[in-house]
């Protein structure tokens, strides 16, 4: 029998995605560059469904029903290009190639345009949820043509996570839209983790509590508005004890955070689009700082404040509030970035739908995403999430706590770039007048860059080096 769909690239992600498809009753063609992985899958999990293994890519393509649907799950980069080229050479107009890896959206745009010339639908699809999500139901963010969504959508919705019966898979938009949204998802994930890490660090330093005690705090937080996968697993990581030394797990792990690049891509894109994603940027930079132990060693003689601990138990609730408010800011920024990209590239992304498909399967899944969905339902053109009445009320409620947290961190010398920058963003957004007017004045002074006036139309320049009179520019 011909296969309904195929997967090439059978490392952890591809293997689990293929099993997920088979478990949903689809006949799945299998291929991997080195045949060992294909054989291993069939040997270990062949009983889970109907697989059609192929040693050669040509046999893999030949085993697919028309129009063919093939998912690529290989390491992002040059390997993906190679596999796309090989597949495309074996395919016909109307066939579909899905790239489920973490490709850069610009690569996806390029690949989609090239394959469109050949009449092949190229679907760059974000897939989130790691290994477990791929098997049990990921969050799926496909880009590409409407026709490809019609042919692939039902399958992707079948295998995706479901929340309240709603699948966590939706057509994001044309060409690179799916991979863009996945990239921002990962950027937000960086920011979420940074804020969690700051909460842990500040509470541990200020209150002198143990990681195990903090695990309990996070467990309680998980019951409330912060309820999310990342808060849940934070409790588990914090209570973990190293079997060899008996020390808390977090004390035996090297404190240098690594990154695969999607956070950096998010910030690079945000710089190009002119969207301030300070929460994500600070998270990327905090990882970069952690990666320079030689600088930290060299800086050991730098002095900190006299005070260290700050025993107030109220700090726990304050930090919870600061975490929630900063998280709202980080999401507001990420959603701004998606809105800006959607406009720039003509994608027409439904922002509320992105919140919906992130509710399950993916790493940033959280109760709070229902509120984001509701905010965009109430106003699809919301200029910022912070303008939504529910979120505005939440940050208003939190802001005193937020300020106490940042003040405490500054006083005792614990770095909280996530909390601090989120608060600065909030205060910037709130301002009636910003000191950008002075920046404009300076620009006009040294570079005759001109400025606008609050009371008149047009551009103006002041003759700074002469009589300092103003002239229309
Ligand atoms: P890897 O990213 O480790 O890639 C391994 C796979 O790529 C193997 O099947 C390997 O074949 C194949 N491959 C390579 Br490497 N170069 C190739 C080439 N030139 N031609 C053909 N095949 C090639 O696998 P993964 O961790 O399963 O991730 C797959 C994709 O999913 C990546 O893009 C990743 O970023 C993305 N992703 C991963 C996660 C996660 O949690 N791991 C989550 C979300 C997305 P071989 O067996 O012959 O070496």
Coordinates of N, CA and C in Angstrom, one line a residue, residues 16 37 67 98 111 133 177 189 208 212 217 223 254 264 271 288 305 321 333 337 339-340 381 412 422:
X16 N 10.0 10.3 16.5 CA 8.8 10.4 17.3 C 7.6 11.0 16.5
X37 N 19.0 4.0 11.4 CA 17.9 4.6 12.2 C 16.6 4.1 11.7
X67 N -1.3 13.6 -4.2 CA 0.0 14.4 -4.2 C 0.8 14.0 -3.0
X98 N 7.5 19.3 3.6 CA 7.4 20.0 4.8 C 8.7 20.0 5.5
X111 N 13.6 29.1 0.0 CA 13.3 27.7 -0.4 C 11.8 27.6 -1.0
X133 N 6.9 16.1 22.9 CA 5.8 16.7 22.1 C 5.6 16.0 20.8
X177 N 6.2 32.4 7.3 CA 5.4 32.8 8.5 C 5.5 31.8 9.6
X189 N 10.4 31.8 24.9 CA 10.9 30.7 25.8 C 12.2 31.1 26.5
X208 N 18.1 33.4 51.7 CA 19.0 32.3 52.1 C 18.3 31.0 52.2
X212 N 15.5 23.3 47.4 CA 14.4 22.4 47.6 C 13.2 23.3 48.2
X217 N 8.0 26.7 46.5 CA 7.4 28.0 46.1 C 6.9 27.9 44.7
X223 N 0.1 26.7 40.7 CA -1.4 26.6 40.9 C -2.1 27.8 40.5
X254 N 27.4 23.2 35.7 CA 28.2 24.4 35.3 C 27.2 25.5 34.9
X264 N 18.8 34.2 19.4 CA 19.6 35.3 18.8 C 18.9 35.7 17.5
X271 N 15.7 43.7 15.7 CA 16.5 44.9 15.4 C 16.1 45.4 14.0
X288 N 24.9 34.8 27.2 CA 26.2 35.2 26.7 C 27.1 35.5 27.8
X305 N 27.5 45.6 47.2 CA 26.9 46.4 48.3 C 27.3 45.7 49.6
X321 N 4.7 38.4 41.7 CA 4.0 39.5 40.9 C 5.0 40.1 39.8
X333 N 5.9 42.1 23.8 CA 7.0 42.4 22.9 C 7.0 41.4 21.8
X337 N 6.4 41.8 17.7 CA 7.3 41.4 16.7 C 6.6 40.6 15.6
X339 N 3.5 40.9 14.9 CA 2.6 41.8 14.1 C 3.4 42.6 13.1
X340 N 4.6 43.0 13.5 CA 5.4 43.8 12.6 C 5.9 43.0 11.4
X381 N -7.0 44.4 16.6 CA -6.0 45.4 16.3 C -5.3 46.0 17.5
X412 N 20.9 44.6 46.9 CA 21.7 43.6 47.4 C 22.7 43.0 46.3
X422 N 12.1 44.9 31.8 CA 10.7 44.8 31.5 C 10.0 46.0 32.2

